[in-house]
mmCIF file of C-alpha atoms in Angstrom:
data_model
loop_
_atom_site.group_PDB
_atom_site.id
_atom_site.type_symbol
_atom_site.label_atom_id
_atom_site.label_comp_id
_atom_site.label_asym_id
_atom_site.label_seq_id
_atom_site.Cartn_x
_atom_site.Cartn_y
_atom_site.Cartn_z
ATOM 1 C CA MET A 23 0.014 0.113 0.055
ATOM 2 C CA SER A 24 1.355 3.454 -0.847
ATOM 3 C CA GLU A 25 2.083 6.109 1.585
ATOM 4 C CA HIS A 26 -0.797 8.240 0.215
ATOM 5 C CA ASN A 27 -3.495 5.490 0.480
ATOM 6 C CA ARG A 28 -2.214 4.846 4.159
ATOM 7 C CA ARG A 29 -2.947 8.346 4.971
ATOM 8 C CA LYS A 30 -6.292 8.217 3.520
ATOM 9 C CA LYS A 31 -7.118 5.119 5.427
ATOM 10 C CA HIS A 32 -5.815 6.641 8.536
ATOM 11 C CA ARG A 33 -7.901 9.830 8.078
ATOM 12 C CA ARG A 34 -11.027 7.580 7.549
ATOM 13 C CA ARG A 35 -10.529 5.688 10.640
ATOM 14 C CA ARG A 36 -9.819 8.963 12.560
ATOM 15 C CA GLY A 37 -13.007 10.433 11.189
ATOM 16 C CA LYS A 38 -15.205 7.301 12.194
ATOM 17 C CA LEU A 39 -13.679 7.329 15.719
ATOM 18 C CA LEU A 40 -14.562 11.057 16.002
ATOM 19 C CA LEU A 41 -18.142 10.318 14.771
ATOM 20 C CA LEU A 42 -18.341 7.587 17.464
ATOM 21 C CA ILE A 43 -17.150 9.793 20.123
ATOM 22 C CA CYS A 44 -19.354 12.656 19.092
ATOM 23 C CA GLY A 45 -22.284 10.283 18.863
ATOM 24 C CA ALA A 46 -21.562 8.773 22.428
ATOM 25 C CA ALA A 47 -21.391 12.436 23.940
ATOM 26 C CA ALA A 48 -24.468 13.420 22.318
ATOM 27 C CA LEU A 49 -26.303 10.363 23.648
ATOM 28 C CA ALA A 50 -24.862 11.179 27.059
ATOM 29 C CA PHE A 51 -25.901 14.680 26.900
ATOM 30 C CA GLY A 52 -29.355 13.743 25.656
ATOM 31 C CA ALA A 53 -29.811 11.162 28.541
ATOM 32 C CA ARG A 54 -28.581 13.650 31.167
ATOM 33 C CA TYR A 55 -30.836 16.456 29.851
ATOM 34 C CA TYR A 56 -33.831 14.004 29.749
ATOM 35 C CA MET A 57 -32.980 12.926 33.334
ATOM 36 C CA ASN A 58 -32.705 16.504 34.484
ATOM 37 C CA HIS A 59 -35.904 17.788 32.844
ATOM 38 C CA ARG A 60 -38.465 14.899 32.837
ATOM 39 C CA THR A 61 -41.398 14.865 35.320
ATOM 40 C CA SER A 62 -41.964 11.750 37.352
ATOM 41 C CA SER A 63 -45.285 10.521 38.534
ATOM 42 C CA ALA A 64 -44.246 7.373 40.308
ATOM 43 C CA TYR A 65 -41.973 6.517 43.271
ATOM 44 C CA ALA A 66 -40.534 3.520 45.140
ATOM 45 C CA VAL A 67 -40.739 3.192 48.720
ATOM 46 C CA ILE A 68 -37.152 2.268 50.223
ATOM 47 C CA SER A 69 -38.030 2.259 53.830
ATOM 48 C CA THR A 70 -40.695 2.984 56.370
ATOM 49 C CA GLY A 71 -40.766 3.969 59.911
ATOM 50 C CA THR A 72 -42.997 4.570 63.067
ATOM 51 C CA ARG A 73 -43.353 8.097 64.465
ATOM 52 C CA GLU A 74 -42.494 8.295 68.212
ATOM 53 C CA ASP A 75 -42.669 11.943 68.487
ATOM 54 C CA THR A 76 -45.409 14.306 69.335
ATOM 55 C CA ALA A 77 -47.933 15.947 67.138
ATOM 56 C CA SER A 78 -46.246 19.288 67.400
ATOM 57 C CA SER A 79 -42.910 17.815 66.023
ATOM 58 C CA GLN A 80 -41.631 19.777 62.984
ATOM 59 C CA TYR A 81 -39.552 18.279 60.334
ATOM 60 C CA GLN A 82 -37.096 19.846 57.874
ATOM 61 C CA ALA A 83 -34.233 18.965 55.421
ATOM 62 C CA PHE A 84 -30.621 19.946 56.547
ATOM 63 C CA ALA A 85 -27.272 18.715 55.197
ATOM 64 C CA ASP A 86 -28.978 15.713 53.452
ATOM 65 C CA ALA A 87 -30.494 14.607 56.511
ATOM 66 C CA VAL A 88 -33.825 15.321 58.411
ATOM 67 C CA LEU A 89 -34.147 17.695 61.472
ATOM 68 C CA ARG A 90 -36.965 16.960 63.841
ATOM 69 C CA TYR A 91 -37.504 19.226 66.676
ATOM 70 C CA SER A 92 -40.248 19.897 69.067
ATOM 71 C CA ASP A 93 -40.529 21.567 72.617
ATOM 72 C CA ASP A 94 -38.412 19.104 74.394
ATOM 73 C CA GLY A 95 -35.450 18.782 71.905
ATOM 74 C CA ALA A 96 -34.024 18.094 68.360
ATOM 75 C CA THR A 97 -32.382 15.387 66.499
ATOM 76 C CA LEU A 98 -30.766 15.003 63.008
ATOM 77 C CA SER A 99 -31.017 11.770 61.513
ATOM 78 C CA LYS A 100 -30.327 10.104 57.905
ATOM 79 C CA ASP A 101 -33.287 9.156 56.145
ATOM 80 C CA ASP A 102 -32.687 5.421 57.045
ATOM 81 C CA GLY A 103 -33.112 6.304 60.732
ATOM 82 C CA THR A 104 -29.616 6.679 61.739
ATOM 83 C CA LEU A 105 -29.102 9.256 64.298
ATOM 84 C CA ILE A 106 -26.317 11.842 63.786
ATOM 85 C CA TRP A 107 -27.197 13.913 66.821
ATOM 86 C CA ASN A 108 -29.429 14.419 69.541
ATOM 87 C CA GLU A 109 -30.088 17.570 71.830
ATOM 88 C CA SER A 110 -32.597 18.172 74.754
ATOM 89 C CA PHE A 111 -34.210 21.389 75.557
ATOM 90 C CA ASP A 112 -37.229 22.998 77.050
ATOM 91 C CA MET A 113 -39.074 25.424 74.936
ATOM 92 C CA HIS A 114 -42.625 26.592 74.703
ATOM 93 C CA THR A 115 -42.570 27.806 70.955
ATOM 94 C CA PRO A 116 -39.597 26.221 69.268
ATOM 95 C CA THR A 117 -38.868 27.948 65.834
ATOM 96 C CA ALA A 118 -36.056 27.203 63.368
ATOM 97 C CA ASP A 119 -33.994 28.993 60.945
ATOM 98 C CA LEU A 120 -31.519 26.943 58.675
ATOM 99 C CA SER A 121 -28.724 27.966 56.315
ATOM 100 C CA ASP A 122 -26.302 25.849 54.427
ATOM 101 C CA ASP A 123 -24.181 24.581 57.276
ATOM 102 C CA ALA A 124 -25.680 25.975 60.451
ATOM 103 C CA LEU A 125 -29.189 26.216 61.988
ATOM 104 C CA VAL A 126 -30.687 27.965 65.152
ATOM 105 C CA ILE A 127 -33.672 26.858 67.137
ATOM 106 C CA TYR A 128 -35.150 29.572 69.227
ATOM 107 C CA ASP A 129 -37.977 29.758 71.827
ATOM 108 C CA LYS A 130 -40.267 32.566 70.154
ATOM 109 C CA LYS A 131 -41.250 34.882 72.923
ATOM 110 C CA GLY A 132 -38.843 33.085 75.239
ATOM 111 C CA THR A 133 -35.148 33.718 75.767
ATOM 112 C CA LEU A 134 -33.175 30.679 74.491
ATOM 113 C CA MET A 135 -31.397 29.867 71.425
ATOM 114 C CA TYR A 136 -29.532 26.825 70.259
ATOM 115 C CA VAL A 137 -27.044 26.946 67.453
ATOM 116 C CA PHE A 138 -26.409 23.679 65.593
ATOM 117 C CA GLY A 139 -23.863 22.472 62.952
ATOM 118 C CA VAL A 140 -23.722 19.331 60.879
ATOM 119 C CA ASN A 141 -22.101 17.564 63.892
ATOM 120 C CA GLY A 142 -24.255 18.923 66.722
ATOM 121 C CA LEU A 143 -24.512 21.647 69.233
ATOM 122 C CA ARG A 144 -22.220 24.679 68.491
ATOM 123 C CA GLY A 145 -23.497 26.973 71.291
ATOM 124 C CA MET A 146 -26.444 28.299 73.332
ATOM 125 C CA ILE A 147 -27.425 31.794 73.741
ATOM 126 C CA SER A 148 -29.648 33.126 76.680
ATOM 127 C CA THR A 149 -31.091 36.433 76.127
ATOM 128 C CA GLU A 150 -32.358 39.126 78.667
ATOM 129 C CA LEU A 151 -35.371 39.922 76.441
ATOM 130 C CA PRO A 152 -37.950 37.876 74.556
ATOM 131 C CA ILE A 153 -36.996 36.700 71.161
ATOM 132 C CA LEU A 154 -39.275 37.601 68.380
ATOM 133 C CA LYS A 155 -37.200 36.349 65.350
ATOM 134 C CA ALA A 156 -33.831 35.023 64.747
ATOM 135 C CA LYS A 157 -31.828 34.217 61.539
ATOM 136 C CA VAL A 158 -28.518 32.373 61.077
ATOM 137 C CA SER A 159 -25.724 32.719 58.657
ATOM 138 C CA SER A 160 -23.829 29.669 57.136
ATOM 139 C CA GLN A 161 -20.994 30.482 59.570
ATOM 140 C CA GLY A 162 -23.381 30.262 62.640
ATOM 141 C CA MET A 163 -23.667 33.994 63.299
ATOM 142 C CA ILE A 164 -27.043 34.852 64.726
ATOM 143 C CA ALA A 165 -29.151 38.111 64.133
ATOM 144 C CA ALA A 166 -32.213 38.434 66.504
ATOM 145 C CA ILE A 167 -34.997 40.959 67.046
ATOM 146 C CA LEU A 168 -35.548 41.195 70.793
ATOM 147 C CA GLU A 169 -38.851 42.814 72.464
ATOM 148 C CA ASP A 170 -38.398 45.408 75.219
ATOM 149 C CA GLY A 171 -41.915 47.037 75.593
ATOM 150 C CA GLU A 172 -42.443 49.855 73.053
ATOM 151 C CA THR A 173 -38.861 49.465 71.664
ATOM 152 C CA THR A 174 -37.020 46.686 70.123
ATOM 153 C CA TRP A 175 -33.285 45.449 69.898
ATOM 154 C CA ILE A 176 -31.567 43.898 67.016
ATOM 155 C CA ASN A 177 -28.470 41.882 68.312
ATOM 156 C CA PHE A 178 -25.701 40.095 66.442
ATOM 157 C CA TYR A 179 -24.180 36.939 68.137
ATOM 158 C CA SER A 180 -21.454 34.724 67.528
ATOM 159 C CA ALA A 181 -22.319 30.888 67.366
ATOM 160 C CA GLU A 182 -20.875 30.467 70.744
ATOM 161 C CA GLY A 183 -23.101 33.224 72.215
ATOM 162 C CA GLN A 184 -20.914 36.231 72.382
ATOM 163 C CA THR A 185 -22.556 39.595 71.548
ATOM 164 C CA ILE A 186 -20.961 41.162 68.558
ATOM 165 C CA ALA A 187 -23.266 44.194 68.048
ATOM 166 C CA THR A 188 -26.553 45.573 69.417
ATOM 167 C CA GLY A 189 -28.825 48.312 68.209
ATOM 168 C CA LYS A 190 -31.944 49.784 69.834
ATOM 169 C CA THR A 191 -35.014 50.707 67.325
ATOM 170 C CA ARG A 192 -38.175 52.801 67.931
ATOM 171 C CA ILE A 193 -41.331 52.723 66.040
ATOM 172 C CA GLU A 194 -40.662 56.376 64.999
ATOM 173 C CA SER A 195 -37.031 55.637 64.013
ATOM 174 C CA PRO A 196 -36.098 53.698 62.133
ATOM 175 C CA GLY A 197 -39.404 51.912 62.564
ATOM 176 C CA TYR A 198 -40.570 48.451 63.834
ATOM 177 C CA PRO A 199 -38.443 45.692 62.681
ATOM 178 C CA VAL A 200 -40.399 43.028 60.616
ATOM 179 C CA ASP A 201 -37.837 40.774 59.323
ATOM 180 C CA LEU A 202 -34.092 40.348 59.038
ATOM 181 C CA ASP A 203 -31.428 38.273 57.422
ATOM 182 C CA VAL A 204 -27.707 37.614 57.555
ATOM 183 C CA SER A 205 -25.399 37.186 54.578
ATOM 184 C CA LYS A 206 -23.458 33.946 54.037
ATOM 185 C CA ASN A 207 -20.364 35.470 55.082
ATOM 186 C CA SER A 208 -21.966 37.189 57.989
ATOM 187 C CA GLU A 209 -20.605 40.607 56.992
ATOM 188 C CA LEU A 210 -24.063 42.090 55.938
ATOM 189 C CA LEU A 211 -27.274 42.385 57.932
ATOM 190 C CA MET A 212 -30.545 43.203 56.067
ATOM 191 C CA VAL A 213 -33.518 44.493 58.104
ATOM 192 C CA SER A 214 -37.083 45.433 56.919
ATOM 193 C CA TYR A 215 -38.736 47.961 59.148
ATOM 194 C CA LEU A 216 -42.172 49.432 59.223
ATOM 195 C CA TYR A 217 -43.183 52.970 60.467
ATOM 196 C CA VAL A 218 -45.813 55.647 59.866
ATOM 197 C CA ASP A 219 -44.940 58.822 57.871
ATOM 198 C CA GLY A 220 -47.758 61.092 58.624
ATOM 199 C CA ASN A 221 -50.801 58.844 57.664
ATOM 200 C CA THR A 222 -48.707 56.659 55.253
ATOM 201 C CA PRO A 223 -47.498 53.303 56.308
ATOM 202 C CA THR A 224 -43.769 53.055 55.164
ATOM 203 C CA SER A 225 -41.347 50.346 54.901
ATOM 204 C CA TYR A 226 -37.672 50.842 55.081
ATOM 205 C CA VAL A 227 -35.024 48.384 54.011
ATOM 206 C CA ALA A 228 -31.694 48.840 55.618
ATOM 207 C CA PHE A 229 -28.309 47.082 55.072
ATOM 208 C CA TYR A 230 -25.758 47.096 57.992
ATOM 209 C CA SER A 231 -22.138 46.208 57.128
ATOM 210 C CA PHE A 232 -19.982 44.518 59.890
ATOM 211 C CA GLY A 233 -16.956 44.610 57.377
ATOM 212 C CA SER A 234 -14.708 47.407 56.182
ATOM 213 C CA ALA A 235 -17.427 49.059 54.161
ATOM 214 C CA GLY A 236 -19.321 49.939 57.417
ATOM 215 C CA GLN A 237 -16.708 50.991 59.681
ATOM 216 C CA ASN A 238 -17.037 54.725 58.919
ATOM 217 C CA GLN A 239 -20.772 54.758 58.438
ATOM 218 C CA MET A 240 -23.365 55.859 61.108
ATOM 219 C CA ASP A 241 -24.713 52.772 62.898
ATOM 220 C CA ASN A 242 -22.869 50.743 60.104
ATOM 221 C CA ILE A 243 -25.760 51.522 57.661
ATOM 222 C CA VAL A 244 -24.198 51.266 54.167
ATOM 223 C CA SER A 245 -27.524 51.697 52.161
ATOM 224 C CA GLY A 246 -31.243 52.107 52.727
ATOM 225 C CA TYR A 247 -34.295 52.295 50.754
ATOM 226 C CA THR A 248 -38.015 53.731 51.658
ATOM 227 C CA TYR A 249 -41.190 52.320 50.300
ATOM 228 C CA PRO A 250 -44.416 54.357 51.005
ATOM 229 C CA ASN A 251 -47.804 52.242 51.255
ATOM 230 C CA VAL A 252 -45.715 49.184 50.946
ATOM 231 C CA MET A 253 -45.500 46.296 53.445
ATOM 232 C CA ILE A 254 -42.196 43.965 53.377
ATOM 233 C CA PRO A 255 -42.831 41.065 55.584
ATOM 234 C CA GLN A 256 -39.796 38.918 54.277
ATOM 235 C CA VAL A 257 -36.207 39.846 53.241
ATOM 236 C CA SER A 258 -33.334 37.344 52.336
ATOM 237 C CA PHE A 259 -29.961 37.195 50.827
ATOM 238 C CA LEU A 260 -29.999 34.855 47.924
ATOM 239 C CA GLY A 261 -26.209 34.448 47.574
ATOM 240 C CA SER A 262 -22.953 36.510 48.084
ATOM 241 C CA ASP A 263 -24.133 39.596 46.103
ATOM 242 C CA VAL A 264 -27.810 39.442 45.729
ATOM 243 C CA ALA A 265 -30.683 40.103 48.109
ATOM 244 C CA VAL A 266 -34.446 40.306 47.898
ATOM 245 C CA ALA A 267 -37.235 42.111 49.675
ATOM 246 C CA VAL A 268 -40.601 40.485 49.103
ATOM 247 C CA ARG A 269 -43.184 43.164 49.203
ATOM 248 C CA ASP A 270 -47.086 42.723 49.696
ATOM 249 C CA ASP A 271 -47.271 43.873 46.085
ATOM 250 C CA GLY A 272 -44.357 42.228 44.441
ATOM 251 C CA LEU A 273 -40.367 41.946 45.047
ATOM 252 C CA THR A 274 -37.292 44.159 44.720
ATOM 253 C CA LEU A 275 -33.831 42.622 44.189
ATOM 254 C CA TYR A 276 -30.731 44.348 45.232
ATOM 255 C CA SER A 277 -27.023 43.629 44.100
ATOM 256 C CA GLY A 278 -23.729 44.300 45.606
ATOM 257 C CA SER A 279 -21.542 42.258 48.169
ATOM 258 C CA GLN A 280 -20.471 45.328 50.147
ATOM 259 C CA ILE A 281 -22.892 48.108 49.451
ATOM 260 C CA PRO A 282 -26.252 46.586 48.213
ATOM 261 C CA ALA A 283 -28.191 48.771 45.613
ATOM 262 C CA GLU A 284 -31.665 48.466 44.071
ATOM 263 C CA ASN A 285 -31.405 46.495 40.974
ATOM 264 C CA LEU A 286 -34.885 45.556 39.854
ATOM 265 C CA SER A 287 -38.437 45.386 41.123
ATOM 266 C CA VAL A 288 -41.343 43.244 39.964
ATOM 267 C CA THR A 289 -45.116 44.213 40.637
ATOM 268 C CA GLU A 290 -47.721 41.612 41.207
ATOM 269 C CA GLU A 291 -51.401 42.729 40.182
ATOM 270 C CA THR A 292 -53.018 40.247 42.624
ATOM 271 C CA GLU A 293 -52.467 39.188 46.101
ATOM 272 C CA ILE A 294 -49.575 36.979 47.110
ATOM 273 C CA SER A 295 -50.554 33.920 48.988
ATOM 274 C CA SER A 296 -46.975 32.267 49.660
ATOM 275 C CA THR A 297 -43.409 32.950 48.994
ATOM 276 C CA PHE A 298 -40.332 30.902 49.028
ATOM 277 C CA ILE A 299 -36.688 31.566 48.689
ATOM 278 C CA ASN A 300 -33.420 29.884 48.124
ATOM 279 C CA ASP A 301 -30.047 30.800 46.387
ATOM 280 C CA ARG A 302 -31.201 30.204 42.820
ATOM 281 C CA GLY A 303 -34.374 32.524 43.020
ATOM 282 C CA VAL A 304 -37.670 33.486 44.537
ATOM 283 C CA GLY A 305 -41.063 31.857 44.119
ATOM 284 C CA LEU A 306 -44.746 33.332 44.558
ATOM 285 C CA ILE A 307 -48.018 31.821 44.497
ATOM 286 C CA VAL A 308 -50.409 34.531 43.527
ATOM 287 C CA GLN A 309 -54.212 34.630 43.284
ATOM 288 C CA SER A 310 -55.609 34.308 39.661
ATOM 289 C CA GLY A 311 -58.571 33.302 37.585
ATOM 290 C CA GLU A 312 -62.259 34.330 38.031
ATOM 291 C CA ASN A 313 -62.848 36.164 41.287
ATOM 292 C CA HIS A 314 -59.053 35.206 42.321
ATOM 293 C CA GLN A 315 -60.197 31.832 43.413
ATOM 294 C CA GLY A 316 -57.389 30.106 41.594
ATOM 295 C CA HIS A 317 -53.604 30.284 42.216
ATOM 296 C CA THR A 318 -50.661 30.794 39.804
ATOM 297 C CA LEU A 319 -47.150 29.638 40.602
ATOM 298 C CA LYS A 320 -44.348 32.237 39.407
ATOM 299 C CA LEU A 321 -40.796 31.444 39.706
ATOM 300 C CA TYR A 322 -38.055 34.302 39.378
ATOM 301 C CA ASN A 323 -34.288 33.816 39.192
ATOM 302 C CA THR A 324 -31.777 35.907 40.786
ATOM 303 C CA GLY A 325 -31.795 38.447 37.994
ATOM 304 C CA GLY A 326 -35.620 39.017 38.217
ATOM 305 C CA LYS A 327 -36.295 37.024 35.179
ATOM 306 C CA LEU A 328 -39.593 35.100 35.271
ATOM 307 C CA VAL A 329 -38.618 31.377 34.342
ATOM 308 C CA LYS A 330 -41.953 29.605 35.333
ATOM 309 C CA GLU A 331 -45.553 30.798 35.274
ATOM 310 C CA GLU A 332 -48.085 27.807 35.912
ATOM 311 C CA GLU A 333 -51.681 27.831 36.704
ATOM 312 C CA LEU A 334 -52.036 25.424 39.719
ATOM 313 C CA LYS A 335 -54.862 22.884 39.238
ATOM 314 C CA THR A 336 -54.682 21.561 42.928
ATOM 315 C CA ASP A 337 -55.148 23.401 46.076
ATOM 316 C CA TYR A 338 -51.879 22.985 48.187
ATOM 317 C CA THR A 339 -51.708 23.477 51.995
ATOM 318 C CA SER A 340 -47.950 23.837 52.109
ATOM 319 C CA ALA A 341 -45.280 25.422 49.954
ATOM 320 C CA THR A 342 -41.705 25.078 51.196
ATOM 321 C CA VAL A 343 -38.073 24.985 49.903
ATOM 322 C CA SER A 344 -36.518 21.727 50.907
ATOM 323 C CA GLY A 345 -33.027 20.700 49.716
ATOM 324 C CA GLY A 346 -33.045 23.500 47.170
ATOM 325 C CA GLN A 347 -36.411 22.537 45.661
ATOM 326 C CA LEU A 348 -39.968 23.762 45.900
ATOM 327 C CA VAL A 349 -42.335 21.241 47.415
ATOM 328 C CA LEU A 350 -46.087 21.838 47.222
ATOM 329 C CA HIS A 351 -48.449 19.391 49.013
ATOM 330 C CA ASN A 352 -51.795 18.769 50.566
ATOM 331 C CA ASP A 353 -52.691 15.713 52.450
ATOM 332 C CA ARG A 354 -52.315 13.349 49.277
ATOM 333 C CA GLN A 355 -50.939 15.315 46.241
ATOM 334 C CA VAL A 356 -47.353 16.235 45.973
ATOM 335 C CA SER A 357 -45.684 18.546 43.267
ATOM 336 C CA ILE A 358 -41.774 19.006 43.181
ATOM 337 C CA TYR A 359 -39.956 21.844 41.224
ATOM 338 C CA GLU A 360 -36.584 23.129 40.575
ATOM 339 C CA MET A 361 -36.138 26.825 41.094
ATOM 340 C CA ASP A 362 -35.564 27.074 37.418
ATOM 341 C CA GLY A 363 -38.991 25.989 36.677
ATOM 342 C CA THR A 364 -38.322 22.287 35.889
ATOM 343 C CA GLU A 365 -41.012 20.155 37.250
ATOM 344 C CA ARG A 366 -39.576 16.885 39.059
ATOM 345 C CA PHE A 367 -42.672 15.305 40.380
ATOM 346 C CA GLN A 368 -46.334 15.400 40.228
ATOM 347 C CA GLY A 369 -48.132 12.518 41.929
ATOM 348 C CA VAL A 370 -50.145 11.079 44.913
ATOM 349 C CA ILE A 371 -48.607 9.686 48.001
ATOM 350 C CA GLU A 372 -50.731 6.486 48.452
ATOM 351 C CA GLU A 373 -49.498 5.303 51.819
ATOM 352 C CA GLY A 374 -51.084 7.996 54.160
ATOM 353 C CA SER A 375 -51.970 11.602 54.831
ATOM 354 C CA VAL A 376 -48.789 13.992 54.132
ATOM 355 C CA GLN A 377 -47.646 16.372 56.687
ATOM 356 C CA SER A 378 -44.391 17.308 55.110
ATOM 357 C CA VAL A 379 -41.771 16.172 52.621
ATOM 358 C CA CYS A 380 -38.042 16.620 53.242
ATOM 359 C CA ARG A 381 -35.380 16.121 50.420
ATOM 360 C CA THR A 382 -32.658 13.943 51.542
ATOM 361 C CA GLY A 383 -30.554 13.245 48.403
ATOM 362 C CA SER A 384 -30.550 13.851 44.613
ATOM 363 C CA ASN A 385 -33.731 11.664 44.228
ATOM 364 C CA ARG A 386 -34.583 10.731 47.647
ATOM 365 C CA TYR A 387 -37.346 12.202 50.020
ATOM 366 C CA MET A 388 -38.591 11.480 53.480
ATOM 367 C CA VAL A 389 -42.417 11.736 53.650
ATOM 368 C CA VAL A 390 -43.743 12.653 57.073
ATOM 369 C CA MET A 391 -47.335 11.252 57.654
ATOM 370 C CA GLU A 392 -49.696 11.061 60.326
ATOM 371 C CA GLU A 393 -49.506 7.157 60.249
ATOM 372 C CA GLY A 394 -45.501 7.099 60.012
ATOM 373 C CA LEU A 395 -42.526 7.848 57.878
ATOM 374 C CA GLU A 396 -41.414 6.619 54.588
ATOM 375 C CA THR A 397 -38.307 7.166 52.439
ATOM 376 C CA ILE A 398 -39.095 7.378 48.802
ATOM 377 C CA ARG A 399 -36.881 7.412 45.520
ATOM 378 C CA LEU A 400 -38.612 8.954 42.444
ATOM 379 C CA LYS A 401 -38.590 6.618 39.324
#
């Protein structure tokens, strides 16, 4: 065979090999795309268990495990029942806030806060004043609103219980604190206040910096925004440089890791029934249809773009974010969405009356029912 023919044959082989590789890559991409975008309606029960807790127990997903807490303590367990940690306490109204790597359980209107990590208790905080609300950063730093008669305090604590900063607020200035959140790196605090300007109810959103940007600012406030005739019941950091204020008439996004600035506002024409937030975006369920008897799901990404709008055909009693996904359910029907709008599951839980659903893995969920517990895997 001549050198010319050998080269032609080699080029043909190389071309066939390249086609095979491209074909295999396309098949793999197609399979992965299908798996990531398909909607399942079936599931397999992996394991079942009995409930030995009280009716008041709450369940939430945390670190690919399940947190259970009630007035007498908290546990973190894998979905197969393996106990990771257990802590006893005595609270009248236990309330939890979770971040990526830390969580706080506090006694609402009480004076105790317990800070946990994946491996268990990190610290306990005892306050002199009743706790109205507390939020935790991924590093375990705690921001809390404390009640003191006609005034309130906003205190900032380390996970170990040391007071880092404290500030007194009055209804006339800067207003009554409605909600707050701490950035992931614990440098920014976001607070929503409500006050009356003349006869006009007004909201004020303030950003406090405990880093270099706030050192020379009065009260560490690096930016603040006023909204007349608006109520802002929820504020949250979505990531390292995005924050959101959920208003009673829509939402406002802010950008900036040191000095957050208004970026975009979205106005809703009908009443907002439910809200849910994670690092990938914001979800709203708004009234819709004739006489506003129906409901529509709207999902916005961190840039404020509407990525999903869907009329809900089922009435849901719960809308929560679990393991980064939106979970809607009533006592039988469950719907699961990614925050980019992809629907993961739409189906009925046959084994009992659903109370909560916790995501424990990429395709695994613990379903808490009145009759017991079961771990399922979507098919």
